[in-house]
């Protein structure tokens, strides 16, 4: 699926369901060159919702001014399919100026490379029961050590707010959970805020987290840059 560019092609979920939802393990596919937004104050589902992505590419996508009940971009775990290999590649994706849940969540993906991602100015929905908010999440599975690998390269996560109490603590930029390997390379993470009583910009959860940070800047995050959960 390809549009004519982020300025020329804009999709709007007028029926409040996902704009793009896929569960297709058998085939590779791509989504590129378009924007996704909402035109009113009602809250839609995820803009992009991918189940079992297998060699999937998302490039030159902008999700902006989107009122959402769920994650802007999500790859949920499907318990009965954890044995299947998964792979996802993002390049030149912007998730900015949105209201609602966390900007993006990447779950149980064996090979995930994210390049030139911008996650900026995403805030909670203070009128919802689960106000949430914040940046992105990476997750594996407690039964599969050293299997789920993510790379975040040349990316920016700035000026995001998380206003809810999450387990184990709240994260405003990145949360890493359940036996997950993440490399952060040439990235800027700054001026993100946790409004709950505790948390940080980057939160490392339980189950054998392996985080490597190379040539990156973390600055100005409130209340702290990194929180390691015991």
Tab-separated table of C-alpha atoms in Angstrom:
chain	number	residue	atom	x	y	z
A	1	UNK	CA	0.000	0.000	0.000
A	2	UNK	CA	1.596	3.263	-1.103
A	3	UNK	CA	0.365	6.832	-1.206
A	4	UNK	CA	1.662	9.819	-3.117
A	5	UNK	CA	3.544	11.239	-0.113
A	6	UNK	CA	2.870	12.411	3.431
A	7	UNK	CA	1.620	15.779	2.173
A	8	UNK	CA	-0.450	14.418	-0.712
A	9	UNK	CA	-2.130	11.359	0.862
A	10	UNK	CA	-3.919	11.555	4.223
A	11	UNK	CA	-6.085	8.802	5.733
A	12	UNK	CA	-8.721	9.517	8.385
A	13	UNK	CA	-10.468	6.740	10.382
A	14	UNK	CA	-13.976	8.142	10.184
A	15	UNK	CA	-15.451	4.858	11.455
A	16	UNK	CA	-13.065	4.957	14.481
A	17	UNK	CA	-11.502	1.572	13.709
A	18	UNK	CA	-7.881	0.986	12.709
A	19	UNK	CA	-6.756	2.657	9.500
A	20	UNK	CA	-4.528	-0.299	8.632
A	21	UNK	CA	-4.863	-3.710	10.293
A	22	UNK	CA	-3.110	-6.845	9.127
A	23	UNK	CA	-2.739	-10.453	10.218
A	24	UNK	CA	-0.912	-12.104	7.358
A	25	UNK	CA	2.008	-14.276	8.259
A	26	UNK	CA	2.218	-15.938	4.857
A	27	UNK	CA	3.059	-12.820	2.837
A	28	UNK	CA	5.391	-9.868	3.160
A	29	UNK	CA	3.921	-6.429	2.571
A	30	UNK	CA	4.726	-2.730	2.876
A	31	UNK	CA	3.013	0.522	3.834
A	32	UNK	CA	4.517	3.810	2.647
A	33	UNK	CA	4.172	7.460	1.641
A	34	UNK	CA	1.114	8.666	3.530
A	35	UNK	CA	-0.175	10.430	6.645
A	36	UNK	CA	-2.777	9.338	9.186
A	37	UNK	CA	-4.769	11.764	11.326
A	38	UNK	CA	-8.202	12.294	12.897
A	39	UNK	CA	-10.488	15.195	12.161
A	40	UNK	CA	-12.461	15.460	15.400
A	41	UNK	CA	-12.246	14.905	19.141
A	42	UNK	CA	-13.513	11.322	19.136
A	43	UNK	CA	-10.935	8.663	19.925
A	44	UNK	CA	-10.093	6.025	17.324
A	45	UNK	CA	-8.372	2.657	17.561
A	46	UNK	CA	-4.715	2.218	16.613
A	47	UNK	CA	-3.671	3.907	13.389
A	48	UNK	CA	-1.602	0.857	12.365
A	49	UNK	CA	-2.139	-2.571	13.944
A	50	UNK	CA	0.056	-5.436	12.750
A	51	UNK	CA	-0.254	-9.031	13.919
A	52	UNK	CA	2.531	-11.488	13.111
A	53	UNK	CA	4.487	-9.180	10.783
A	54	UNK	CA	6.754	-11.277	8.582
A	55	UNK	CA	9.213	-9.242	6.495
A	56	UNK	CA	7.023	-6.128	6.726
A	57	UNK	CA	8.293	-2.660	5.793
A	58	UNK	CA	6.805	0.655	6.920
A	59	UNK	CA	8.420	3.752	5.423
A	60	UNK	CA	7.752	7.456	4.993
A	61	UNK	CA	4.677	7.446	7.257
A	62	UNK	CA	3.445	10.307	9.438
A	63	UNK	CA	0.894	9.757	12.231
A	64	UNK	CA	-0.050	13.158	13.621
A	65	UNK	CA	-2.843	14.970	15.485
A	66	UNK	CA	-4.387	11.563	16.091
A	67	UNK	CA	-6.802	11.050	18.986
A	68	UNK	CA	-6.460	7.429	19.961
A	69	UNK	CA	-7.763	4.984	22.515
A	70	UNK	CA	-5.011	2.520	21.678
A	71	UNK	CA	-1.412	2.666	20.512
A	72	UNK	CA	-0.721	4.613	17.338
A	73	UNK	CA	1.386	1.734	16.029
A	74	UNK	CA	1.130	-1.719	17.616
A	75	UNK	CA	2.435	-5.236	17.012
A	76	UNK	CA	0.681	-7.325	19.685
A	77	UNK	CA	1.800	-10.730	20.905
A	78	UNK	CA	-0.331	-13.669	19.805
A	79	UNK	CA	0.259	-16.461	22.294
A	80	UNK	CA	-0.623	-19.361	20.004
A	81	UNK	CA	1.821	-18.198	17.341
A	82	UNK	CA	4.976	-17.446	19.291
A	83	UNK	CA	6.869	-20.190	17.451
A	84	UNK	CA	6.605	-18.285	14.159
A	85	UNK	CA	9.487	-16.007	13.059
A	86	UNK	CA	8.632	-12.318	12.796
A	87	UNK	CA	10.396	-9.320	11.262
A	88	UNK	CA	9.551	-5.630	10.887
A	89	UNK	CA	11.491	-2.731	9.363
A	90	UNK	CA	10.625	0.947	9.858
A	91	UNK	CA	12.267	3.901	8.133
A	92	UNK	CA	11.322	7.589	8.151
A	93	UNK	CA	8.278	7.261	10.411
A	94	UNK	CA	7.002	10.192	12.475
A	95	UNK	CA	4.525	9.838	15.367
A	96	UNK	CA	3.905	13.337	16.681
A	97	UNK	CA	1.361	15.658	18.318
A	98	UNK	CA	-1.000	12.820	19.221
A	99	UNK	CA	-3.324	12.432	22.207
A	100	UNK	CA	-4.021	9.154	24.009
A	101	UNK	CA	-2.120	5.942	24.586
A	102	UNK	CA	1.593	5.226	24.136
A	103	UNK	CA	2.925	6.230	20.716
A	104	UNK	CA	4.028	2.730	19.656
A	105	UNK	CA	4.554	-0.787	20.965
A	106	UNK	CA	6.659	-3.528	19.412
A	107	UNK	CA	6.041	-6.988	20.831
A	108	UNK	CA	7.665	-10.398	20.219
A	109	UNK	CA	9.457	-9.487	16.994
A	110	UNK	CA	12.594	-11.503	16.328
A	111	UNK	CA	14.183	-8.997	13.959
A	112	UNK	CA	13.079	-5.359	14.167
A	113	UNK	CA	15.148	-2.481	12.777
A	114	UNK	CA	13.838	1.066	13.228
A	115	UNK	CA	15.665	3.893	11.470
A	116	UNK	CA	14.918	7.625	11.399
A	117	UNK	CA	11.943	7.438	13.766
A	118	UNK	CA	10.570	10.633	15.314
A	119	UNK	CA	8.340	10.333	18.404
A	120	UNK	CA	7.569	13.860	19.558
A	121	UNK	CA	4.961	15.826	21.531
A	122	UNK	CA	2.682	12.897	22.331
A	123	UNK	CA	0.511	13.542	25.386
A	124	UNK	CA	-2.056	11.597	27.422
A	125	UNK	CA	-5.806	11.823	27.181
A	126	UNK	CA	-6.438	13.336	30.590
A	127	UNK	CA	-10.184	12.754	30.245
A	128	UNK	CA	-9.921	8.964	29.879
A	129	UNK	CA	-9.934	6.319	32.599
A	130	UNK	CA	-6.481	5.155	31.476
A	131	UNK	CA	-4.750	8.404	30.627
A	132	UNK	CA	-1.440	6.741	29.679
A	133	UNK	CA	0.726	8.531	27.114
A	134	UNK	CA	4.461	8.319	26.549
A	135	UNK	CA	6.803	7.067	23.852
A	136	UNK	CA	7.427	3.482	22.722
A	137	UNK	CA	7.637	-0.005	24.193
A	138	UNK	CA	9.688	-3.068	23.284
A	139	UNK	CA	8.811	-6.543	24.512
A	140	UNK	CA	9.770	-10.179	24.252
A	141	UNK	CA	8.444	-13.228	26.068
A	142	UNK	CA	9.560	-14.786	29.377
A	143	UNK	CA	9.698	-18.267	27.829
A	144	UNK	CA	12.093	-17.323	25.002
A	145	UNK	CA	15.394	-15.828	26.169
A	146	UNK	CA	17.700	-14.028	23.718
A	147	UNK	CA	15.230	-14.310	20.844
A	148	UNK	CA	13.681	-10.862	20.381
A	149	UNK	CA	16.074	-8.259	19.006
A	150	UNK	CA	15.435	-4.590	18.276
A	151	UNK	CA	17.594	-1.804	16.863
A	152	UNK	CA	16.671	1.886	17.152
A	153	UNK	CA	18.936	3.967	14.913
A	154	UNK	CA	19.217	7.700	14.101
A	155	UNK	CA	15.974	8.447	15.926
A	156	UNK	CA	14.487	11.133	18.175
A	157	UNK	CA	12.145	10.703	21.159
A	158	UNK	CA	11.432	14.105	22.694
A	159	UNK	CA	8.801	16.089	24.595
A	160	UNK	CA	6.480	13.174	25.360
A	161	UNK	CA	4.402	12.896	28.548
A	162	UNK	CA	3.252	9.813	30.437
A	163	UNK	CA	0.701	10.547	33.154
A	164	UNK	CA	-0.279	7.102	34.407
A	165	UNK	CA	1.220	4.571	36.824
A	166	UNK	CA	2.354	1.537	34.848
A	167	UNK	CA	4.009	-1.686	35.936
A	168	UNK	CA	6.783	-1.664	36.949
A	169	UNK	CA	7.069	2.153	36.780
A	170	UNK	CA	6.077	4.743	34.216
A	171	UNK	CA	8.250	5.483	31.180
A	172	UNK	CA	8.037	8.620	29.070
A	173	UNK	CA	10.301	7.593	26.180
A	174	UNK	CA	11.134	3.851	26.089
A	175	UNK	CA	10.096	0.852	28.166
A	176	UNK	CA	11.784	-2.554	27.679
A	177	UNK	CA	10.198	-5.714	29.090
A	178	UNK	CA	10.550	-9.511	29.173
A	179	UNK	CA	13.837	-10.877	27.843
A	180	UNK	CA	14.391	-8.288	25.164
A	181	UNK	CA	17.572	-7.095	23.448
A	182	UNK	CA	17.659	-3.447	22.338
A	183	UNK	CA	20.442	-1.426	20.701
A	184	UNK	CA	20.014	2.366	20.704
A	185	UNK	CA	22.383	3.926	18.159
A	186	UNK	CA	22.867	7.624	17.307
A	187	UNK	CA	19.619	8.656	18.997
A	188	UNK	CA	18.380	11.690	20.901
A	189	UNK	CA	16.109	11.202	23.924
A	190	UNK	CA	15.205	14.340	25.806
A	191	UNK	CA	12.692	16.552	27.601
A	192	UNK	CA	10.296	13.667	28.236
A	193	UNK	CA	8.184	13.773	31.396
A	194	UNK	CA	6.674	11.230	33.770
A	195	UNK	CA	3.873	12.849	35.747
A	196	UNK	CA	3.271	9.813	37.994
A	197	UNK	CA	5.094	9.471	41.303
A	198	UNK	CA	8.042	7.538	39.846
A	199	UNK	CA	9.623	6.497	36.572
A	200	UNK	CA	12.029	7.735	33.941
A	201	UNK	CA	12.604	8.305	30.237
A	202	UNK	CA	14.053	4.810	29.676
A	203	UNK	CA	12.732	2.021	31.907
A	204	UNK	CA	14.305	-1.447	31.979
A	205	UNK	CA	11.876	-4.061	33.293
A	206	UNK	CA	12.373	-7.653	34.383
A	207	UNK	CA	13.355	-10.904	32.626
A	208	UNK	CA	16.907	-10.466	31.324
A	209	UNK	CA	16.900	-7.115	29.567
A	210	UNK	CA	19.947	-6.356	27.398
A	211	UNK	CA	20.229	-2.655	26.522
A	212	UNK	CA	23.170	-1.161	24.624
A	213	UNK	CA	23.378	2.606	24.028
A	214	UNK	CA	25.875	3.886	21.449
A	215	UNK	CA	26.725	7.495	20.549
A	216	UNK	CA	23.369	8.792	21.842
A	217	UNK	CA	22.210	11.738	23.943
A	218	UNK	CA	19.839	11.565	26.908
A	219	UNK	CA	19.029	14.928	28.458
A	220	UNK	CA	16.431	16.933	30.356
A	221	UNK	CA	14.075	14.069	31.191
A	222	UNK	CA	11.925	14.391	34.310
A	223	UNK	CA	12.390	12.862	36.843
A	224	UNK	CA	15.399	10.925	35.450
A	225	UNK	CA	16.977	9.487	32.313
A	226	UNK	CA	17.113	5.744	33.115
A	227	UNK	CA	15.252	3.628	35.684
A	228	UNK	CA	16.400	0.049	36.296
A	229	UNK	CA	13.746	-2.121	37.914
A	230	UNK	CA	15.011	-4.794	40.292
